[in-house]
Coordinates of C-alpha atoms in Angstrom, one line a residue:
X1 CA 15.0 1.0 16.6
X2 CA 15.8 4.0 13.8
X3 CA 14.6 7.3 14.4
X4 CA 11.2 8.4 13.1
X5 CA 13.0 10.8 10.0
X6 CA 16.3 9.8 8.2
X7 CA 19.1 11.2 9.6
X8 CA 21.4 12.9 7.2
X9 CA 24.4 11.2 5.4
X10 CA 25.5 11.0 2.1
X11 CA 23.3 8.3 0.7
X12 CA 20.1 10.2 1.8
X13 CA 19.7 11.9 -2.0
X14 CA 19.9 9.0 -3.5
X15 CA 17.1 7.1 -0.9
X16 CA 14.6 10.0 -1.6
X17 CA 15.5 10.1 -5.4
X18 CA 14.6 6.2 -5.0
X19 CA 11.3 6.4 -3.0
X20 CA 10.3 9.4 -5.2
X21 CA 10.9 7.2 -8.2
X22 CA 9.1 4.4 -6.6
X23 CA 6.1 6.1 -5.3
X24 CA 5.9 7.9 -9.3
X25 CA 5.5 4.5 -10.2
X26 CA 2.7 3.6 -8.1
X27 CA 0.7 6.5 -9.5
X28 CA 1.4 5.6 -12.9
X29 CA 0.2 1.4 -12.1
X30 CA -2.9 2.8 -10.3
X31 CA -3.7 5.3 -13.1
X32 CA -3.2 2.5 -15.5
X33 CA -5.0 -0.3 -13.7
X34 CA -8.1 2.0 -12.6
X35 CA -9.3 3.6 -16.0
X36 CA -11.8 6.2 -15.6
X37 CA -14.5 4.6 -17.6
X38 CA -14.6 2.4 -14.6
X39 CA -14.0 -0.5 -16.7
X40 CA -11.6 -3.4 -15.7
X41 CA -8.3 -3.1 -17.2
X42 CA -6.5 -5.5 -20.5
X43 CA -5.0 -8.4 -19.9
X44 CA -2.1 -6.1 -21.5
X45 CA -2.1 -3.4 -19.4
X46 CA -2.1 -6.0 -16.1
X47 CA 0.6 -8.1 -17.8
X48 CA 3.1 -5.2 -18.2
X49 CA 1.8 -3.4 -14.9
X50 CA 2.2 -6.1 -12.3
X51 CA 4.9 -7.6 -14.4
X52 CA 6.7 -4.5 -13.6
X53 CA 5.7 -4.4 -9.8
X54 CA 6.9 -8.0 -9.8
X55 CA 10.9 -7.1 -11.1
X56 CA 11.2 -4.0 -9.2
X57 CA 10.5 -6.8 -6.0
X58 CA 13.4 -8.4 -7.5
X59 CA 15.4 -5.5 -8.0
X60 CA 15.1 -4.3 -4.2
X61 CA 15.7 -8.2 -3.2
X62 CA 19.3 -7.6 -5.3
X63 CA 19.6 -4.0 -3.3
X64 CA 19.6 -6.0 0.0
X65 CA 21.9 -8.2 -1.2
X66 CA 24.0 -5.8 -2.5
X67 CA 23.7 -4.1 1.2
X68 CA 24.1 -7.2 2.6
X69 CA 27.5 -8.5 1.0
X70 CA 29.0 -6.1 -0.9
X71 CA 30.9 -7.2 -3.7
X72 CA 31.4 -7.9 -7.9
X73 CA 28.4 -10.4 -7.2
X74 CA 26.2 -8.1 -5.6
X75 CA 26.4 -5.1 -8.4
X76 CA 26.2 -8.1 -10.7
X77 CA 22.7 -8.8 -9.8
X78 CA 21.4 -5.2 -9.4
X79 CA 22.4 -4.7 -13.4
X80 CA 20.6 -8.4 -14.2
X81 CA 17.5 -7.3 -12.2
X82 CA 17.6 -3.4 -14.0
X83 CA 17.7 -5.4 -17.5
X84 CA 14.8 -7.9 -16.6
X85 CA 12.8 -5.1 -16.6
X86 CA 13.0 -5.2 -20.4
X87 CA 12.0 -8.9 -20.2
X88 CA 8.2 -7.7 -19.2
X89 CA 8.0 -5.0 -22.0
X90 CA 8.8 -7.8 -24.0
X91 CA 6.3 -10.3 -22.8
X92 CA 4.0 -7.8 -22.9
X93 CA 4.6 -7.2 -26.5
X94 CA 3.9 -10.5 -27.4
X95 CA 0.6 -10.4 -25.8
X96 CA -0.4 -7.6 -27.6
X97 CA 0.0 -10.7 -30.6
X98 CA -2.6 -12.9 -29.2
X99 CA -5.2 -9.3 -29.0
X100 CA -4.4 -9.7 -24.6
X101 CA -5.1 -5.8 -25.7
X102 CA -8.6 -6.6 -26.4
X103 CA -9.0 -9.0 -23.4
X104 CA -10.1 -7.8 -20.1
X105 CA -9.9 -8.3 -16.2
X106 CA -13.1 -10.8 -14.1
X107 CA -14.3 -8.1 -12.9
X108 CA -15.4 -10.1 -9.7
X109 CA -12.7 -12.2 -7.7
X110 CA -9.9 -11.8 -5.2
X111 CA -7.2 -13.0 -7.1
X112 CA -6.0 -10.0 -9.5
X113 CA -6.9 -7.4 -6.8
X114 CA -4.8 -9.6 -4.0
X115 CA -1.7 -10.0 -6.6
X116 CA -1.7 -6.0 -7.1
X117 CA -2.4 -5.7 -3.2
X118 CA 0.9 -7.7 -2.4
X119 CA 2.7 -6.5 -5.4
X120 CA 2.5 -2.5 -4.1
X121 CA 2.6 -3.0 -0.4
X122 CA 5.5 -5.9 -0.8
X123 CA 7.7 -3.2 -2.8
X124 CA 7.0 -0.5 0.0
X125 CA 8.6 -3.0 2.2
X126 CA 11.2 -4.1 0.6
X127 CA 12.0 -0.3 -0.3
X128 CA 11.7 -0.1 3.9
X129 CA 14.4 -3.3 4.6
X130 CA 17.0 -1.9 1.7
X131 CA 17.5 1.3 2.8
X132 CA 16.6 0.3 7.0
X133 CA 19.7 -1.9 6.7
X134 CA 22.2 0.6 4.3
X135 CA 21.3 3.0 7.6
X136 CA 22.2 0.4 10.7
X137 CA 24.2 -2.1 9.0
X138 CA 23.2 -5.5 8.2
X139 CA 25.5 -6.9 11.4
X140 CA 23.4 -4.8 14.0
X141 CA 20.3 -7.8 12.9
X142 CA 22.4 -10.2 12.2
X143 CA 24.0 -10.9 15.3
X144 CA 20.5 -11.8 17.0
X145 CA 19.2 -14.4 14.1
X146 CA 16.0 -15.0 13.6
X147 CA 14.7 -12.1 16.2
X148 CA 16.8 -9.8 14.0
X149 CA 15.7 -10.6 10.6
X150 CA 12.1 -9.3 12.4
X151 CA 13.5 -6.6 13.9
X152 CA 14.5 -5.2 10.8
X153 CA 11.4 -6.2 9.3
X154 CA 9.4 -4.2 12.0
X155 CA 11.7 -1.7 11.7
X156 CA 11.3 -1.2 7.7
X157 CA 7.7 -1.4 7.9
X158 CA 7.9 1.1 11.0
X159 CA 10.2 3.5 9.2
X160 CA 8.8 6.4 7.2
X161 CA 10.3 5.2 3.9
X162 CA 7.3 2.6 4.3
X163 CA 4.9 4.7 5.7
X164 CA 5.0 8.4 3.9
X165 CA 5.4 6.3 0.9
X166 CA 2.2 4.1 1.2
X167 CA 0.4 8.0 2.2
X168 CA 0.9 9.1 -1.2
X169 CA -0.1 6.2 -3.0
X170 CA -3.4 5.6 -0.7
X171 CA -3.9 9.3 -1.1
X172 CA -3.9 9.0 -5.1
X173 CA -5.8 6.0 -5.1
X174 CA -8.3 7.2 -3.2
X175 CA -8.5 10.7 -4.8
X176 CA -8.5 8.7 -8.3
X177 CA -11.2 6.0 -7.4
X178 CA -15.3 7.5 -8.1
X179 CA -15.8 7.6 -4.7
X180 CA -18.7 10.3 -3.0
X181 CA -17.0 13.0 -1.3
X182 CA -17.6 11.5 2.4
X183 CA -16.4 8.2 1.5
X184 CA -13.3 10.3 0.0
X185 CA -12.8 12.4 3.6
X186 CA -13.3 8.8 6.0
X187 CA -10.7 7.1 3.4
X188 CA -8.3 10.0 3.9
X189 CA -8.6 10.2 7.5
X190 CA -7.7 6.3 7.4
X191 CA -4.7 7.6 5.5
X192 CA -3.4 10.6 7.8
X193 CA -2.7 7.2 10.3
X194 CA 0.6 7.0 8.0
X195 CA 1.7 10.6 8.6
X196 CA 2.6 9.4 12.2
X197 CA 3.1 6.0 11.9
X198 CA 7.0 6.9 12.1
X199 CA 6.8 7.9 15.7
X200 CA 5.1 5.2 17.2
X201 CA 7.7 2.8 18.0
X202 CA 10.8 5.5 18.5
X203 CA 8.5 7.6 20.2
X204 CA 5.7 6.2 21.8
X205 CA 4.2 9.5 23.4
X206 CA 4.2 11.1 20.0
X207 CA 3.0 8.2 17.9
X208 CA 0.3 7.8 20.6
X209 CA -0.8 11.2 20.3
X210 CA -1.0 11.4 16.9
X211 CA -3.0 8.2 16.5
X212 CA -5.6 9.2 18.3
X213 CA -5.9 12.6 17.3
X214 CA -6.2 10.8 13.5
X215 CA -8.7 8.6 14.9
X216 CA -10.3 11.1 17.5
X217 CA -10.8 13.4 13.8
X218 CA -11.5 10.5 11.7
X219 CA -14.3 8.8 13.8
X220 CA -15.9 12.4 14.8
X221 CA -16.9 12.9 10.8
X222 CA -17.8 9.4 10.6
X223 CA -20.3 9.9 13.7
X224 CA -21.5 13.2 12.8
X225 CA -22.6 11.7 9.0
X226 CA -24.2 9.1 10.9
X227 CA -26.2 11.4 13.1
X228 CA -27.7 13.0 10.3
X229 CA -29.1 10.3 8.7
X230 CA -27.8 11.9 4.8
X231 CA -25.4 9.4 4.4
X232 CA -26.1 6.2 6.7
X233 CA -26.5 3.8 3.8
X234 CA -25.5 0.5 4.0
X235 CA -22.1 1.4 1.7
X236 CA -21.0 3.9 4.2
X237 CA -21.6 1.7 7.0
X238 CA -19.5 -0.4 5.4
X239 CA -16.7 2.2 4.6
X240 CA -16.9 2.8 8.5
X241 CA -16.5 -0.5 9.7
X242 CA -13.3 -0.9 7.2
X243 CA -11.5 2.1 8.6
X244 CA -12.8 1.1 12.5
X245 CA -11.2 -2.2 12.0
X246 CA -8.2 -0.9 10.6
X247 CA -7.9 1.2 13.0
X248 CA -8.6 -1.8 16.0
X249 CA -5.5 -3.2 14.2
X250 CA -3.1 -0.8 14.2
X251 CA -4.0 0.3 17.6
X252 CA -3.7 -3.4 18.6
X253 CA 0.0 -3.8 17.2
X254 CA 1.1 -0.5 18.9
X255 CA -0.5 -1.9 22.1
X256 CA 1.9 -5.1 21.8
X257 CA 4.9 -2.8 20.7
X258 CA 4.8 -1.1 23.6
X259 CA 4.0 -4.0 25.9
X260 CA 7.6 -5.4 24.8
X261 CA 9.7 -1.8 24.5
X262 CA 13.0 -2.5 25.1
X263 CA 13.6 -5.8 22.9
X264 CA 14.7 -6.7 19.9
X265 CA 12.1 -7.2 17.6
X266 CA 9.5 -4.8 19.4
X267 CA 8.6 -2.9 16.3
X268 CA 7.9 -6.0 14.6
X269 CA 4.0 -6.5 16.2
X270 CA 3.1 -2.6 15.1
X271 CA 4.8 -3.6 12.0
X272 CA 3.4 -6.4 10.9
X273 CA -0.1 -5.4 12.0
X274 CA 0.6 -2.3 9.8
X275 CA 1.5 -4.4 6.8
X276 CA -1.9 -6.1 6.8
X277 CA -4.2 -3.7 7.2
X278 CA -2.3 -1.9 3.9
X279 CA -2.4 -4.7 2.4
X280 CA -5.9 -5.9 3.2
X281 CA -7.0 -1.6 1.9
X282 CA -5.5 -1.8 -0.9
X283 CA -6.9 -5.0 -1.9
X284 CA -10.5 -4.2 -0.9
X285 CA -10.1 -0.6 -2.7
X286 CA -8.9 -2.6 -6.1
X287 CA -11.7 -4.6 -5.7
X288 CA -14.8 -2.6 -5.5
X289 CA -12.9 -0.4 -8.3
X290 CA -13.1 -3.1 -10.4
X291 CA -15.9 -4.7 -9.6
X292 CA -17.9 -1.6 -9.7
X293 CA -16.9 -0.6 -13.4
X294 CA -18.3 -3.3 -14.3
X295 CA -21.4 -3.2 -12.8
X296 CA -22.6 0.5 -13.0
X297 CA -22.2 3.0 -10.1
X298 CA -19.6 2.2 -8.0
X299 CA -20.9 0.0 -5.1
X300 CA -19.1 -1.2 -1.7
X301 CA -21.1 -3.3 -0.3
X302 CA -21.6 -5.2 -3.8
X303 CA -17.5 -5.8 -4.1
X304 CA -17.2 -6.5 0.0
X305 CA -20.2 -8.2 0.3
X306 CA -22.1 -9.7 -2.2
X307 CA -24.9 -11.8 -0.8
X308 CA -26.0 -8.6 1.4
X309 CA -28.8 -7.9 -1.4
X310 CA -28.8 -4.2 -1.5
X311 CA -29.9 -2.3 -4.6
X312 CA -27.0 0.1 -6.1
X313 CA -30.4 2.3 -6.6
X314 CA -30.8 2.9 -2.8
X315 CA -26.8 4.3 -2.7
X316 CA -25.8 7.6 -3.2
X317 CA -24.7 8.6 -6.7

């Protein structure tokens, strides 16, 4: 278990210099991959963008090792995963060759969205495990196997390195996507969950509270928009039963955190159900972006559900 803010030591500068950098570079992918002509982006742009995503994954994989067993092999294989960024902008370059810069996205399928989905929430992670382990030591895991190496996966995802980080990029993307202004405010409410996501394993009282006074808030607008009838279209409904699921989830991993306190491994349910719901956001958000550029207004239930039939006329603008 870690405490719910980083304690202070000497390599604390350089972690929030790294998450900063990190969560910049989310903003710039999402702001690249979500043009606001609603249109889906180039083949270019996705090439260099989730090539990007894909060697920073590499590069924190070489920060664990280097965390992991110190050494001339470890620093070896941070530089070789630094310079392979230059491999993408070179790929990329090519593309722009065979006119990938005139090329663009399917707007409809799961397969793009999922990539970016697992891609950004996989870095968070990884971000979570690197700097987790430089603050307990690898040997604290290590020593209990395969229950460790999901302690400290619980733990990363558990720590606020994953959580404030994914708040500001669900915040951006959210603000950045041509949503209506209630869809905007359930959204955020979904978000504010990751404010105290920190607490609820090392302090269960807290994290408890603060769930439910994000939920309490959250599903209190939701009803009252309901109630008067303005905004009960089938896309909101929709919206609502996203966030009320993702909320069952979460909820549902804290529940089984708590009901095994106390051994190794107990963040790793909260964790893990945390991971998936990010995940499963992120993806659904890329989705209907893309899928409503391409289509006109932006529509949820057309990029969630496409066989439900409803006419993007009936939805608000």
């Amino acid at each position: 278990m870690i405490p719910p803010l980083p304690t202070s030591s000497l390599w604390l500068p350089l972690f929030m210099l790294l998450a900063g950098l990190m969560v910049g570079g989310n903003l710039y992918f999402v702001v690249r991959l979500f043009p606001r002509n609603r249109s889906t982006p180039t083949l270019a742009t996705a090439i260099l963008v989730l090539g990007l995503l894909l060697m920073s994954m590499g590069l924190w994989f070489s920060g664990i090792y280097a965390v992991v067993r110190p050494g001339d092999a470890s620093t070896v294989s941070v530089f070789i995963a630094v310079n392979s960024m230059m491999a993408v902008v070179g790929i990329w370059a090519i593309s722009l060759l065979f006119h990938a810069g005139q090329k663009h996205l399917p707007p409809r399928g799961f397969l793009w969205p999922l990539t970016f989905a697992l891609l950004i929430v996989g870095n968070e992670l990884l971000m979570g495990v690197t700097f987790v382990l430089a603050q307990v030591r690898p040997a604290a895991y290590a020593v209990h196997g395969w229950t460790g190496l999901a302690a400290v996966v619980g733990d990363a995802v558990s720590s606020v390195w994953f959580f404030w980080a994914m708040l500001a990029t669900m915040t951006f993307l959210v603000t950045w996507l041509p949503l209506t202004h209630v869809e905007r405010m359930l959204l955020y409410g979904f978000a504010a969950a990751s404010a105290v996501g920190p607490w609820v394993v090392s302090d269960p009282v807290v994290g408890a509270v603060g769930m439910a006074v994000v939920m309490t808030v959250t599903f209190a607008f939701l009803a009252r928009q309901l109630w008067t009838g303005s905004f009960a279209t089938s896309r909101y409904l929709w919206t609502g039963f996203g966030v009320a699921a993702g909320f069952l989830a979460m909820v549902g991993g804290e529940a089984l955190t708590y009901g095994i306190r106390g051994s190794v491994g107990a963040a790793a349910p909260f964790g893990l159900s945390s991971f998936v719901v990010m995940t499963a956001e992120v993806l659904l958000l890329a989705r209907w972006a893309w899928t409503a550029g391409a289509s006109g207004p932006p529509n949820l239930v057309r990029a969630i559900a496409p066989s439900s039939g409803t006419p993007s006329s009936t939805l608000p603008p």
